[in-house]
C-alpha positions as MATLAB code, in Angstrom:
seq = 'XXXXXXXXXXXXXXXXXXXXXXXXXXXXXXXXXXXXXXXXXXXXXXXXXXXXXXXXXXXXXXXXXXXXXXXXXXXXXXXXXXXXXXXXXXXXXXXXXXXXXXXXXXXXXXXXXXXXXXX';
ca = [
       0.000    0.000    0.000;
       1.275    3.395   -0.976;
       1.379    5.817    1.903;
      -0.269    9.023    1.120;
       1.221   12.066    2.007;
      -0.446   15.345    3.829;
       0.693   18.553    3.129;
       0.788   20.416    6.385;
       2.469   23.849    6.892;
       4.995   23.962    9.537;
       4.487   26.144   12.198;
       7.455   28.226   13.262;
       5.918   29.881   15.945;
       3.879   31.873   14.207;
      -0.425   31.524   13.692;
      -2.120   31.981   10.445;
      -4.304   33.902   11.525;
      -2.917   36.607   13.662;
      -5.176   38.498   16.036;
      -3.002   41.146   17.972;
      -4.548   40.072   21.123;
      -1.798   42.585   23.220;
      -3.074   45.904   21.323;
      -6.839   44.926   22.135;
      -6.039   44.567   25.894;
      -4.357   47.557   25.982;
      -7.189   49.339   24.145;
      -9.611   48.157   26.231;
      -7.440   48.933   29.369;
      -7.597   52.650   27.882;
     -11.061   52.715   27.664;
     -11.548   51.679   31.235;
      -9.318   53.872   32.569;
     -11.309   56.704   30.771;
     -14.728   56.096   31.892;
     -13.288   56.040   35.504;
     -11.887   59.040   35.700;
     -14.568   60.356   33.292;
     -16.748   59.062   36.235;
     -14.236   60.073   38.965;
     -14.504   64.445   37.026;
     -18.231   64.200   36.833;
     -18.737   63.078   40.365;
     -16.640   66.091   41.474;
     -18.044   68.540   39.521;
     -21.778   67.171   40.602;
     -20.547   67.215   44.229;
     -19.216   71.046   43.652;
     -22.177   71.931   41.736;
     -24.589   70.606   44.734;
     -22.787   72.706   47.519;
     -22.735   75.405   45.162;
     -26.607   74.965   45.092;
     -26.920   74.845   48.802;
     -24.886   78.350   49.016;
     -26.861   80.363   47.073;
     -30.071   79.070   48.716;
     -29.117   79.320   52.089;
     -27.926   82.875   50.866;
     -31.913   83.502   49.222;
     -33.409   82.527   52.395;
     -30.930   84.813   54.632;
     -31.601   87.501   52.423;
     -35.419   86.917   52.191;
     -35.034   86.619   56.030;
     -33.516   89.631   57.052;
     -35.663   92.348   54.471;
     -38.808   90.986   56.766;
     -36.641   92.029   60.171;
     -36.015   95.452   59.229;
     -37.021   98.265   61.678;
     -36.518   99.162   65.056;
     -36.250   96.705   67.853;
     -36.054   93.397   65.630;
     -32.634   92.454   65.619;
     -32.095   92.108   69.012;
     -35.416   90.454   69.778;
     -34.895   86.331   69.740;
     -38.601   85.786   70.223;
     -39.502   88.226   67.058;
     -36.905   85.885   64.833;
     -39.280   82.742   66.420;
     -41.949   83.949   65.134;
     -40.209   85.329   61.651;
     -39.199   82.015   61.247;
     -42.421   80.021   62.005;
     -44.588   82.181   60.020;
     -42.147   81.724   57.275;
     -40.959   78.333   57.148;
     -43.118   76.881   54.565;
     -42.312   79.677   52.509;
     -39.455   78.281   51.958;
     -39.399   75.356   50.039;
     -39.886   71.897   50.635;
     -36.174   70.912   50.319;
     -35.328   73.027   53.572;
     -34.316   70.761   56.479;
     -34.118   73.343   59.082;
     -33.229   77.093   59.547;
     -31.827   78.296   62.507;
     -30.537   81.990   63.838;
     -27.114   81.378   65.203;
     -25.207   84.381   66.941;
     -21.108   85.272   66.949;
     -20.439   82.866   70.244;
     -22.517   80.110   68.406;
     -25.745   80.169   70.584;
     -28.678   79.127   68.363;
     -31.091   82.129   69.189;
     -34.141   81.044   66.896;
     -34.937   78.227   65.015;
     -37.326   75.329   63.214;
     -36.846   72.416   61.178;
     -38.909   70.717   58.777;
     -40.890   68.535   61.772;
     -41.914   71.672   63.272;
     -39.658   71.585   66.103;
     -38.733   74.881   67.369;
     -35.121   75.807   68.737;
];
């Protein structure tokens, strides 16, 4: 019987087919490393954005505040700020937590939160 004989390439170490496996891994390593700091920048900037927010509204409601205690004798008058600051509270937005008078020594002199706890 005559043996047949099978071509077959030899392989040297090197593939047919070559897929550059490496450069894909490192592509997709890029990509990751993008989104999270992508992620990591927007997180930030949401974070700064949000205190930012709180500023400016805390700063409305001070300001809204104190044009209603103008005139004689309603600075200095802790019970007139109680009552300020009842009447007003709803005013204010649903979002408020609490507001609260607070003088230089850091005695809280007036106050309510969002339970209607007074202070």
């Amino acid at each position: 019987m005559a043996s047949k004989k099978v071509f077959r390439p030899a392989l040297s170490g090197s593939k047919l087919n070559p897929f550059p496996i490496g450069a894909f891994l490192l592509l997709v390593l890029a990509v990751c490393v993008g989104l999270a700091l992508s992620a990591g920048y927007i997180y930030f900037t949401l974070s700064r954005l949000r205190t930012e927010y709180l500023q400016n509204r805390a700063n409305e409601i001070g300001l809204a505040i104190d044009a209603q205690a103008r005139g004689p004798g309603r600075r200095n008058n802790p019970a007139f700020w109680q009552s300020l600051l009842d009447d007003n509270f709803n005013s204010f937005g649903a979002s408020l937590a609490f507001v609260s008078l607070v003088d230089r020594t850091g005695n809280v002199l007036a106050g309510k939160n969002a339970r209607g706890t007074t202070y």
